[in-house]
Tab-separated table of C-alpha atoms and ligand atoms in Angstrom:
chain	number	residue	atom	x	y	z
A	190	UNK	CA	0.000	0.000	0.000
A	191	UNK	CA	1.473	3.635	-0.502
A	192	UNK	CA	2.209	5.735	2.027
A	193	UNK	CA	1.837	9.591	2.184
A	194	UNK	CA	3.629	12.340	4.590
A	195	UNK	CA	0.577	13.886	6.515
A	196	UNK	CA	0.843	17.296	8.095
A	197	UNK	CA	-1.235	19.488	9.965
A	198	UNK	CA	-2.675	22.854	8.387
A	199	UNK	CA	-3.428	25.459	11.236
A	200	UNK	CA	-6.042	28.230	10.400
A	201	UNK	CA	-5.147	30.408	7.757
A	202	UNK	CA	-6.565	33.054	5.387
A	203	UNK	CA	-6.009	33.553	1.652
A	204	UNK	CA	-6.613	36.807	0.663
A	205	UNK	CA	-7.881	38.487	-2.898
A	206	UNK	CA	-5.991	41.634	-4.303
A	207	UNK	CA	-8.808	43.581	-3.460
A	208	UNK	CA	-9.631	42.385	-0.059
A	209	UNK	CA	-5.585	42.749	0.661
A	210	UNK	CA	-5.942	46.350	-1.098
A	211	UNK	CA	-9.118	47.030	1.866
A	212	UNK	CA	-7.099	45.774	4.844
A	213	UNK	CA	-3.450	46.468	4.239
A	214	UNK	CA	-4.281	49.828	2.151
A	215	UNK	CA	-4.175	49.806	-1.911
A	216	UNK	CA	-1.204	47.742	-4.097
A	217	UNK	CA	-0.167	46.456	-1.350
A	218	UNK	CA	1.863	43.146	-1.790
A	219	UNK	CA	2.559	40.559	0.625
A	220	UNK	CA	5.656	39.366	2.153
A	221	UNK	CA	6.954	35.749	2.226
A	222	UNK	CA	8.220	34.810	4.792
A	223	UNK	CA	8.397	30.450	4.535
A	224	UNK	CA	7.776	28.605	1.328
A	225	UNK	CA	4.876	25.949	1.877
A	226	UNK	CA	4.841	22.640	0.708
A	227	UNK	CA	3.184	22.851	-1.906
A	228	UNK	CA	5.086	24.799	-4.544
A	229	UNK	CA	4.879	28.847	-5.033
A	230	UNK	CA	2.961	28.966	-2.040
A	231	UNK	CA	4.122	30.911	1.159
A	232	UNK	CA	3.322	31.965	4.494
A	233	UNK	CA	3.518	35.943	4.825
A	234	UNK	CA	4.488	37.943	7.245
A	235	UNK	CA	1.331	39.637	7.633
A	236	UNK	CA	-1.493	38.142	9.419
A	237	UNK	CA	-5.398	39.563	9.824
A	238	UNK	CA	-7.792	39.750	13.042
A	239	UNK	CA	-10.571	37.578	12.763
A	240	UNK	CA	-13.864	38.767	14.268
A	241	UNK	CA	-17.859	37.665	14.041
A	242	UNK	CA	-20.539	40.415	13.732
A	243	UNK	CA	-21.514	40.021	17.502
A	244	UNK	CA	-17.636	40.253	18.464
A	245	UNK	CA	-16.855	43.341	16.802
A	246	UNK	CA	-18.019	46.665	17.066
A	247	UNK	CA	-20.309	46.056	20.120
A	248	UNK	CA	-18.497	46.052	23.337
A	249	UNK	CA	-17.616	44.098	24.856
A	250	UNK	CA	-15.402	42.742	21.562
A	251	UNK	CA	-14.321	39.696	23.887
A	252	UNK	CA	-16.895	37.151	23.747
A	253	UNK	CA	-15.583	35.243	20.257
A	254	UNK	CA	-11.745	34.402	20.733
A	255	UNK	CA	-10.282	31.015	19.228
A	256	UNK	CA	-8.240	30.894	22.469
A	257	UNK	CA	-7.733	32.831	25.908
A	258	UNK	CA	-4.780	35.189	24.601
A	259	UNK	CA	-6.824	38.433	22.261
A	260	UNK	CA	-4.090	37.642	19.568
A	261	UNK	CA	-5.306	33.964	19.131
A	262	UNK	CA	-7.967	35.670	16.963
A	263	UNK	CA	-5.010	36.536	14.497
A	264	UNK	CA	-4.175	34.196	11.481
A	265	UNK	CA	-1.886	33.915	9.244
A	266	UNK	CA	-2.087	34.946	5.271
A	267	UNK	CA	-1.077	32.745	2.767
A	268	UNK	CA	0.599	33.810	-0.576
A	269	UNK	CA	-0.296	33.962	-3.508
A	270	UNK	CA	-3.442	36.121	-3.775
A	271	UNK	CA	-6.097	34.322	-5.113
A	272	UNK	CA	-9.219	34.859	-7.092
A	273	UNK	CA	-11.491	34.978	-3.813
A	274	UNK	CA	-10.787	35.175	-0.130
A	275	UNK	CA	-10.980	31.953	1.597
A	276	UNK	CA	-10.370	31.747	5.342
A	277	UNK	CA	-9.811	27.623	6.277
A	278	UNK	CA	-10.659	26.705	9.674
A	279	UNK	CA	-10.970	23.629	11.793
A	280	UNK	CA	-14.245	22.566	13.061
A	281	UNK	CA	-14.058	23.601	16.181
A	282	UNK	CA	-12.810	27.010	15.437
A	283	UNK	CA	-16.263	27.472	13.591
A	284	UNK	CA	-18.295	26.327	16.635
A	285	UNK	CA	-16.415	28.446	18.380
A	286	UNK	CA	-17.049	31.516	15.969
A	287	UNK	CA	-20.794	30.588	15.930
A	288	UNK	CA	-20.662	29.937	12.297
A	289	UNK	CA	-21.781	26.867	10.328
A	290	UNK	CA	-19.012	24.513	9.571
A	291	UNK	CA	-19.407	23.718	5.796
A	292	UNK	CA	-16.329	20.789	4.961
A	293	UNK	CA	-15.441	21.485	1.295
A	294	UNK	CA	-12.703	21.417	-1.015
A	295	UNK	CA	-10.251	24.566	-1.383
A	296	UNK	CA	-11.572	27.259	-4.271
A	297	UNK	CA	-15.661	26.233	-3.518
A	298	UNK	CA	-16.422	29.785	-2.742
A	299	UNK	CA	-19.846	29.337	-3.811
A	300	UNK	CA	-20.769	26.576	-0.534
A	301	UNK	CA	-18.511	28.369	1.211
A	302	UNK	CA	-19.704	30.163	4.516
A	303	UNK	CA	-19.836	33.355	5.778
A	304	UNK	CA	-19.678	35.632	8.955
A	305	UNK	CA	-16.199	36.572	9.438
A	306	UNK	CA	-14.790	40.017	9.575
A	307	UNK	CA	-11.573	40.169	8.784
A	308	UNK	CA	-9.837	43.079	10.215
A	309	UNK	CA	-6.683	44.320	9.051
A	310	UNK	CA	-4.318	48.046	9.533
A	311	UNK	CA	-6.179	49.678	6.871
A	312	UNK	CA	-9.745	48.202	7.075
A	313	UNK	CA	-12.305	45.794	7.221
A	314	UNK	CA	-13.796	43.414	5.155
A	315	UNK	CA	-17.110	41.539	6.162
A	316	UNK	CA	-17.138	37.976	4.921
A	317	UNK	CA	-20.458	36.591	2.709
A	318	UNK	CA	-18.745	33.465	1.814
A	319	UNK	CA	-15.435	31.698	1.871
A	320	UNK	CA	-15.218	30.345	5.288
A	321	UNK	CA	-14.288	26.735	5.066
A	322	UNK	CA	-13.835	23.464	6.807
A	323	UNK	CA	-10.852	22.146	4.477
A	324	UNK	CA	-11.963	18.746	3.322
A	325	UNK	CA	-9.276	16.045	4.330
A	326	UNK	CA	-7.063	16.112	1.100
A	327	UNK	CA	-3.870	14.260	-0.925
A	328	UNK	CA	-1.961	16.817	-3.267
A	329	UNK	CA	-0.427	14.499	-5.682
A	330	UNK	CA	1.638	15.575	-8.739
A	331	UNK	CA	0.340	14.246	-12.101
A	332	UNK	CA	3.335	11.768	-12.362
A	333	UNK	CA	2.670	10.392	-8.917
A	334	UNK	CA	-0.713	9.871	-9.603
A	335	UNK	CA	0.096	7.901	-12.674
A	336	UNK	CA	2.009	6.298	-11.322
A	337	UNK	CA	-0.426	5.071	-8.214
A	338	UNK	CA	-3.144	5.230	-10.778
A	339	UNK	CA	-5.318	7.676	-8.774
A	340	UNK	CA	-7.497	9.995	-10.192
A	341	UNK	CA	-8.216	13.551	-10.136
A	342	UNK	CA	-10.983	13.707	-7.344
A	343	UNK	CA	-11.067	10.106	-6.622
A	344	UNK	CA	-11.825	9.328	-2.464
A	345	UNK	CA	-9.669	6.956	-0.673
A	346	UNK	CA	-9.453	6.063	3.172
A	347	UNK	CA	-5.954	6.916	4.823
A	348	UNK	CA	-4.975	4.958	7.933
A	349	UNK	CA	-2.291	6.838	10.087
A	350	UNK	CA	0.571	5.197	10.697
A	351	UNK	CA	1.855	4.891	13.956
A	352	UNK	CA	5.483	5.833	13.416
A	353	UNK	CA	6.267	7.949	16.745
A	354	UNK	CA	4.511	5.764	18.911
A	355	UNK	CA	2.625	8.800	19.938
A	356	UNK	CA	-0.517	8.119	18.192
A	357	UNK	CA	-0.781	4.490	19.610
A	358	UNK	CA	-3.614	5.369	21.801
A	359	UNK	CA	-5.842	6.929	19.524
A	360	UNK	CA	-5.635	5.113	16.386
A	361	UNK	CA	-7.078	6.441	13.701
A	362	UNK	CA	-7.973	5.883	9.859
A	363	UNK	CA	-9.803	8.470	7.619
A	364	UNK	CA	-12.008	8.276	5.246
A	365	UNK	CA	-13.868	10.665	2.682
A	366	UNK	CA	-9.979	11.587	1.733
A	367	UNK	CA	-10.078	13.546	-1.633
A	368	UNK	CA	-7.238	13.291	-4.032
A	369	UNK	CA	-5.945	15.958	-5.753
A	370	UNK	CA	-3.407	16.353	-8.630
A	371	UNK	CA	-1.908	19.006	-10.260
A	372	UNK	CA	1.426	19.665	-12.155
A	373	UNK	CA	2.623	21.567	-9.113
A	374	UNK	CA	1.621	19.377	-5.981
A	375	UNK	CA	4.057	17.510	-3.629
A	376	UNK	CA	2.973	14.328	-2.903
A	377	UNK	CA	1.314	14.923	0.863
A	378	UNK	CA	-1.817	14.814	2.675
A	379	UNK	CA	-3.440	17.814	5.043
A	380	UNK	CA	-5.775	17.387	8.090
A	381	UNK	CA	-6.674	20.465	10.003
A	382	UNK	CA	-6.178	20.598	13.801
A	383	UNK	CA	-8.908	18.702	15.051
A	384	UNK	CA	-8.413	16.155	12.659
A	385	UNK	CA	-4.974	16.487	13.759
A	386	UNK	CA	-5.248	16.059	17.376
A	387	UNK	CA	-7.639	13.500	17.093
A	388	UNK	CA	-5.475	11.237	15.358
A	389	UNK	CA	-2.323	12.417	17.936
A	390	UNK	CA	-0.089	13.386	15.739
A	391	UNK	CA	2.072	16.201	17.102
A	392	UNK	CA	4.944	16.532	14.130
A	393	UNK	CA	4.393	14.880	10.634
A	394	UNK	CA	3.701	11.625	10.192
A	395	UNK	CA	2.385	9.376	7.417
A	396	UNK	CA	-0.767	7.832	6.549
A	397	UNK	CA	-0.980	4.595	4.182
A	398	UNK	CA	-3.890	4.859	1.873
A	399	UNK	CA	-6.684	2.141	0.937
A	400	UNK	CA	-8.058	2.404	-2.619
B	78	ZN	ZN1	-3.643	21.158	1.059
């Protein structure tokens, strides 16, 4: 059976030009800081608030926070701009917004969510849609999917390996695992936190898939 490197993506934003133009003031370009793993994508230096409509603007602003500090609310902007604004959050991060978590695939702004403000030096931007629930995923490039013989879209169960020993006690396959291939994709599969923590994996690990 193959295996796959699995790693954890934290809550993150991607921004449009003109949202970026709103919060961080007009032309404004980001600044890379780490390249990602998947190729000509980067973390930035910048990151943006994140609010809900009853957390901002009516005092008190403290009764949404992801976690006890006020800058837990702050996440991280991923480079390139895209097309639409897509903020990615784990489950529980949208319970504890108070907004509906839709699971979905990266880029389906139209099922996306909404009810974020985003909150940056220059401005504010009030979310209609592109809050998401990342749906488990495998990036393959197209020669690694050839060569596996897995298709664009195609859903496959992934059983985590238990490599550091940590993850012993909660063992842990998924299912409902979405492949997908492009030119430009490293071979490797991303869970968001909960998924994450429920599996116990702390660092990377790897995950062998069932077709
Ligand atoms: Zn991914």
């Amino acid at each position: 059976m193959p295996t796959v490197p699995i790693e954890i993506s934290a809550r993150h934003c991607h921004l449009s030009q003109t949202d970026l133009d709103i919060l961080f003031g007009k032309g404004y370009a980001l600044t890379p800081t780490k390249p990602l793993s998947q190729r000509a994508q980067y973390a930035a230096r910048e990151v943006v608030e994140v609010q809900t409509p009853s957390s901002w603007g009516l005092p008190p602003h403290t009764d949404f926070t992801f976690g006890k500090a006020p800058d837990h609310n702050q996440i991280r902007i991923l480079g390139p701009v895209r097309e639409h604004t897509q903020v990615e959050l784990s489950w529980s991060d949208c319970v504890s917004a108070g907004i509906e978590p839709r699971v979905l695939v990266s880029g389906d702004w139209k099922r996306s969510a909404g009810g974020l403000i985003l909150i940056g030096p220059n401005g504010e931007v009030k979310l209609e849609r592109g809050v998401i629930v990342p749906q488990r995923h495998i990036h393959s490039h197209t020669d690694k999917a050839r060569e596996l013989g897995l298709k664009h879209g195609q859903i496959v169960s992934v059983k985590v390996l238990d490599e550091d020993q940590k993850s012993s006690l909660c063992p842990i396959t998924f299912h409902n695992v979405i492949i997908r291939i492009h030119p430009t994709f490293d071979w490797q599969m991303h869970l968001h936190t909960d998924e994450g923590n429920a599996a116990g994996i702390t660092g990377m690990a790897k995950g062998e898939i069932m077709i």
